[in-house]
């Protein structure tokens, strides 16, 4: 299983996905709760890899995670550019609009909640897609 992590200053996105791209967990948590949430998920799921975004706060987060998690869990950083835009589109795929909001063009809709957890899903998918191209 792979844990996706979208680190942030105030909030973080966390997701757990199998290599078959089935999502088992996704949630947005406050930054101060991120490490304890990740530790708890590592007890709940057989996490072998943590994939995280490579932008702003990623270096300090990677250091914190390395100190807090089992050394068996590999931590990999992936390109996180445009992942938020991709996550907004994915939000509407996962939670299609209902009622009158269906009439608003997707590009003009704003998800009603933060999508950092969906960014974490996108990061795992980017990692897996990159592995596929490397392996073939």
PDB file of C-alpha atoms in Angstrom:
ATOM      1  CA  UNK A   1       0.000   0.000   0.000  1.00  0.00           C
ATOM      2  CA  UNK A   2       1.071   3.549  -0.697  1.00  0.00           C
ATOM      3  CA  UNK A   3       0.382   6.576   1.477  1.00  0.00           C
ATOM      4  CA  UNK A   4       0.064   9.871  -0.379  1.00  0.00           C
ATOM      5  CA  UNK A   5       0.897  13.064   1.481  1.00  0.00           C
ATOM      6  CA  UNK A   6       0.289  16.631   0.332  1.00  0.00           C
ATOM      7  CA  UNK A   7       2.171  18.687   2.938  1.00  0.00           C
ATOM      8  CA  UNK A   8       1.069  22.193   3.819  1.00  0.00           C
ATOM      9  CA  UNK A   9       1.623  24.915   6.383  1.00  0.00           C
ATOM     10  CA  UNK A  10      -1.920  24.802   7.823  1.00  0.00           C
ATOM     11  CA  UNK A  11      -3.466  21.613   6.445  1.00  0.00           C
ATOM     12  CA  UNK A  12      -2.292  18.436   4.759  1.00  0.00           C
ATOM     13  CA  UNK A  13      -3.899  15.936   2.450  1.00  0.00           C
ATOM     14  CA  UNK A  14      -3.467  12.243   3.195  1.00  0.00           C
ATOM     15  CA  UNK A  15      -4.564   9.236   1.142  1.00  0.00           C
ATOM     16  CA  UNK A  16      -3.965   5.486   1.200  1.00  0.00           C
ATOM     17  CA  UNK A  17      -4.094   3.616  -2.085  1.00  0.00           C
ATOM     18  CA  UNK A  18      -3.240   0.148  -3.277  1.00  0.00           C
ATOM     19  CA  UNK A  19      -0.994  -0.386  -6.301  1.00  0.00           C
ATOM     20  CA  UNK A  20      -4.223  -1.349  -8.122  1.00  0.00           C
ATOM     21  CA  UNK A  21      -5.306   2.314  -7.657  1.00  0.00           C
ATOM     22  CA  UNK A  22      -8.100   1.453  -5.203  1.00  0.00           C
ATOM     23  CA  UNK A  23      -8.409   4.253  -2.631  1.00  0.00           C
ATOM     24  CA  UNK A  24      -8.857   3.012   0.935  1.00  0.00           C
ATOM     25  CA  UNK A  25      -8.671   6.318   2.818  1.00  0.00           C
ATOM     26  CA  UNK A  26      -8.470  10.036   2.115  1.00  0.00           C
ATOM     27  CA  UNK A  27      -8.804  13.008   4.409  1.00  0.00           C
ATOM     28  CA  UNK A  28      -7.633  16.577   4.976  1.00  0.00           C
ATOM     29  CA  UNK A  29      -6.077  17.067   8.418  1.00  0.00           C
ATOM     30  CA  UNK A  30      -4.555  19.994  10.276  1.00  0.00           C
ATOM     31  CA  UNK A  31      -0.770  20.114   9.868  1.00  0.00           C
ATOM     32  CA  UNK A  32      -0.188  19.506  13.605  1.00  0.00           C
ATOM     33  CA  UNK A  33      -2.195  16.261  13.362  1.00  0.00           C
ATOM     34  CA  UNK A  34      -0.558  14.972  10.156  1.00  0.00           C
ATOM     35  CA  UNK A  35       2.246  12.890  11.661  1.00  0.00           C
ATOM     36  CA  UNK A  36       0.047  11.200  14.276  1.00  0.00           C
ATOM     37  CA  UNK A  37      -2.574  10.486  11.574  1.00  0.00           C
ATOM     38  CA  UNK A  38       0.100   8.986   9.308  1.00  0.00           C
ATOM     39  CA  UNK A  39       1.487   6.882  12.178  1.00  0.00           C
ATOM     40  CA  UNK A  40      -2.018   5.611  12.907  1.00  0.00           C
ATOM     41  CA  UNK A  41      -2.589   4.746   9.221  1.00  0.00           C
ATOM     42  CA  UNK A  42       0.723   2.857   9.151  1.00  0.00           C
ATOM     43  CA  UNK A  43      -0.642   0.644  11.940  1.00  0.00           C
ATOM     44  CA  UNK A  44      -3.962   0.203  10.128  1.00  0.00           C
ATOM     45  CA  UNK A  45      -2.598  -0.512   6.618  1.00  0.00           C
ATOM     46  CA  UNK A  46       0.567  -2.284   5.397  1.00  0.00           C
ATOM     47  CA  UNK A  47       2.183   0.950   4.137  1.00  0.00           C
ATOM     48  CA  UNK A  48       5.433   0.301   2.302  1.00  0.00           C
ATOM     49  CA  UNK A  49       5.890   3.662   0.591  1.00  0.00           C
ATOM     50  CA  UNK A  50       5.049   7.295   1.297  1.00  0.00           C
ATOM     51  CA  UNK A  51       4.708   9.548  -1.768  1.00  0.00           C
ATOM     52  CA  UNK A  52       4.699  13.287  -1.138  1.00  0.00           C
ATOM     53  CA  UNK A  53       4.715  16.506  -3.117  1.00  0.00           C
ATOM     54  CA  UNK A  54       8.065  18.161  -3.789  1.00  0.00           C
ATOM     55  CA  UNK A  55       7.189  21.839  -3.333  1.00  0.00           C
ATOM     56  CA  UNK A  56       7.503  24.501  -0.606  1.00  0.00           C
ATOM     57  CA  UNK A  57       7.562  22.716   2.758  1.00  0.00           C
ATOM     58  CA  UNK A  58       8.455  19.236   1.520  1.00  0.00           C
ATOM     59  CA  UNK A  59      12.091  19.133   2.708  1.00  0.00           C
ATOM     60  CA  UNK A  60      11.233  19.889   6.341  1.00  0.00           C
ATOM     61  CA  UNK A  61       8.236  17.512   6.219  1.00  0.00           C
ATOM     62  CA  UNK A  62      10.373  14.718   4.767  1.00  0.00           C
ATOM     63  CA  UNK A  63      12.842  15.152   7.625  1.00  0.00           C
ATOM     64  CA  UNK A  64      10.038  15.067  10.251  1.00  0.00           C
ATOM     65  CA  UNK A  65       8.502  11.977   8.638  1.00  0.00           C
ATOM     66  CA  UNK A  66      11.859  10.166   8.439  1.00  0.00           C
ATOM     67  CA  UNK A  67      12.270  10.660  12.193  1.00  0.00           C
ATOM     68  CA  UNK A  68       8.678   9.621  13.003  1.00  0.00           C
ATOM     69  CA  UNK A  69       8.103   6.587  10.790  1.00  0.00           C
ATOM     70  CA  UNK A  70       9.561   3.112  10.525  1.00  0.00           C
ATOM     71  CA  UNK A  71      12.807   3.058   8.510  1.00  0.00           C
ATOM     72  CA  UNK A  72      11.215   0.352   6.291  1.00  0.00           C
ATOM     73  CA  UNK A  73       8.856   2.953   4.818  1.00  0.00           C
ATOM     74  CA  UNK A  74      10.511   4.562   1.826  1.00  0.00           C
ATOM     75  CA  UNK A  75       9.716   8.269   1.297  1.00  0.00           C
ATOM     76  CA  UNK A  76       9.624   9.494  -2.302  1.00  0.00           C
ATOM     77  CA  UNK A  77       8.963  13.032  -3.530  1.00  0.00           C
ATOM     78  CA  UNK A  78       7.087  13.558  -6.790  1.00  0.00           C
ATOM     79  CA  UNK A  79       6.426  16.602  -8.960  1.00  0.00           C
ATOM     80  CA  UNK A  80       3.412  18.337  -7.514  1.00  0.00           C
ATOM     81  CA  UNK A  81       2.996  21.090 -10.153  1.00  0.00           C
ATOM     82  CA  UNK A  82      -0.652  21.590 -11.227  1.00  0.00           C
ATOM     83  CA  UNK A  83      -1.820  18.834  -8.849  1.00  0.00           C
ATOM     84  CA  UNK A  84      -4.317  21.188  -7.178  1.00  0.00           C
ATOM     85  CA  UNK A  85      -5.983  21.952 -10.520  1.00  0.00           C
ATOM     86  CA  UNK A  86      -6.080  18.245 -11.329  1.00  0.00           C
ATOM     87  CA  UNK A  87      -7.554  17.539  -7.875  1.00  0.00           C
ATOM     88  CA  UNK A  88     -10.348  20.094  -8.379  1.00  0.00           C
ATOM     89  CA  UNK A  89     -11.371  18.369 -11.604  1.00  0.00           C
ATOM     90  CA  UNK A  90     -11.112  14.982  -9.898  1.00  0.00           C
ATOM     91  CA  UNK A  91     -13.306  16.222  -7.040  1.00  0.00           C
ATOM     92  CA  UNK A  92     -16.193  16.710  -9.485  1.00  0.00           C
ATOM     93  CA  UNK A  93     -15.609  13.223 -10.956  1.00  0.00           C
ATOM     94  CA  UNK A  94     -15.739  11.703  -7.462  1.00  0.00           C
ATOM     95  CA  UNK A  95     -18.642  13.879  -6.253  1.00  0.00           C
ATOM     96  CA  UNK A  96     -20.710  14.923  -9.281  1.00  0.00           C
ATOM     97  CA  UNK A  97     -22.739  18.108  -8.738  1.00  0.00           C
ATOM     98  CA  UNK A  98     -26.450  17.815  -8.126  1.00  0.00           C
ATOM     99  CA  UNK A  99     -29.393  20.140  -8.541  1.00  0.00           C
ATOM    100  CA  UNK A 100     -28.827  23.518 -10.156  1.00  0.00           C
ATOM    101  CA  UNK A 101     -25.059  23.367  -9.631  1.00  0.00           C
ATOM    102  CA  UNK A 102     -24.973  20.789 -12.471  1.00  0.00           C
ATOM    103  CA  UNK A 103     -25.726  23.670 -14.839  1.00  0.00           C
ATOM    104  CA  UNK A 104     -22.609  25.623 -13.855  1.00  0.00           C
ATOM    105  CA  UNK A 105     -19.642  24.812 -16.136  1.00  0.00           C
ATOM    106  CA  UNK A 106     -17.053  22.692 -14.305  1.00  0.00           C
ATOM    107  CA  UNK A 107     -14.313  25.288 -14.749  1.00  0.00           C
ATOM    108  CA  UNK A 108     -16.427  27.827 -12.861  1.00  0.00           C
ATOM    109  CA  UNK A 109     -17.319  25.530  -9.947  1.00  0.00           C
ATOM    110  CA  UNK A 110     -15.365  25.586  -6.699  1.00  0.00           C
ATOM    111  CA  UNK A 111     -15.319  22.434  -4.573  1.00  0.00           C
ATOM    112  CA  UNK A 112     -17.136  23.055  -1.262  1.00  0.00           C
ATOM    113  CA  UNK A 113     -14.176  21.780   0.776  1.00  0.00           C
ATOM    114  CA  UNK A 114     -10.370  21.662   0.555  1.00  0.00           C
ATOM    115  CA  UNK A 115      -9.103  19.078  -1.952  1.00  0.00           C
ATOM    116  CA  UNK A 116      -5.670  18.380  -0.406  1.00  0.00           C
ATOM    117  CA  UNK A 117      -6.621  14.724   0.144  1.00  0.00           C
ATOM    118  CA  UNK A 118      -7.446  14.396  -3.550  1.00  0.00           C
ATOM    119  CA  UNK A 119      -4.069  16.014  -4.322  1.00  0.00           C
ATOM    120  CA  UNK A 120      -2.528  13.164  -2.261  1.00  0.00           C
ATOM    121  CA  UNK A 121      -4.398  10.661  -4.479  1.00  0.00           C
ATOM    122  CA  UNK A 122      -3.122  12.452  -7.612  1.00  0.00           C
ATOM    123  CA  UNK A 123       0.466  12.304  -6.269  1.00  0.00           C
ATOM    124  CA  UNK A 124       0.239   8.526  -5.767  1.00  0.00           C
ATOM    125  CA  UNK A 125      -1.160   8.123  -9.284  1.00  0.00           C
ATOM    126  CA  UNK A 126       1.681  10.219 -10.694  1.00  0.00           C
ATOM    127  CA  UNK A 127       4.185   7.997  -8.904  1.00  0.00           C
ATOM    128  CA  UNK A 128       2.508   4.801 -10.161  1.00  0.00           C
ATOM    129  CA  UNK A 129       2.245   6.131 -13.738  1.00  0.00           C
ATOM    130  CA  UNK A 130       5.927   7.068 -13.666  1.00  0.00           C
ATOM    131  CA  UNK A 131       6.780   3.535 -12.449  1.00  0.00           C
ATOM    132  CA  UNK A 132       4.815   2.063 -15.353  1.00  0.00           C
ATOM    133  CA  UNK A 133       6.805   4.077 -17.902  1.00  0.00           C
ATOM    134  CA  UNK A 134      10.085   3.160 -16.189  1.00  0.00           C
ATOM    135  CA  UNK A 135       9.180  -0.551 -16.114  1.00  0.00           C
ATOM    136  CA  UNK A 136       8.053  -0.768 -19.755  1.00  0.00           C
TER     137      UNK A 136
END
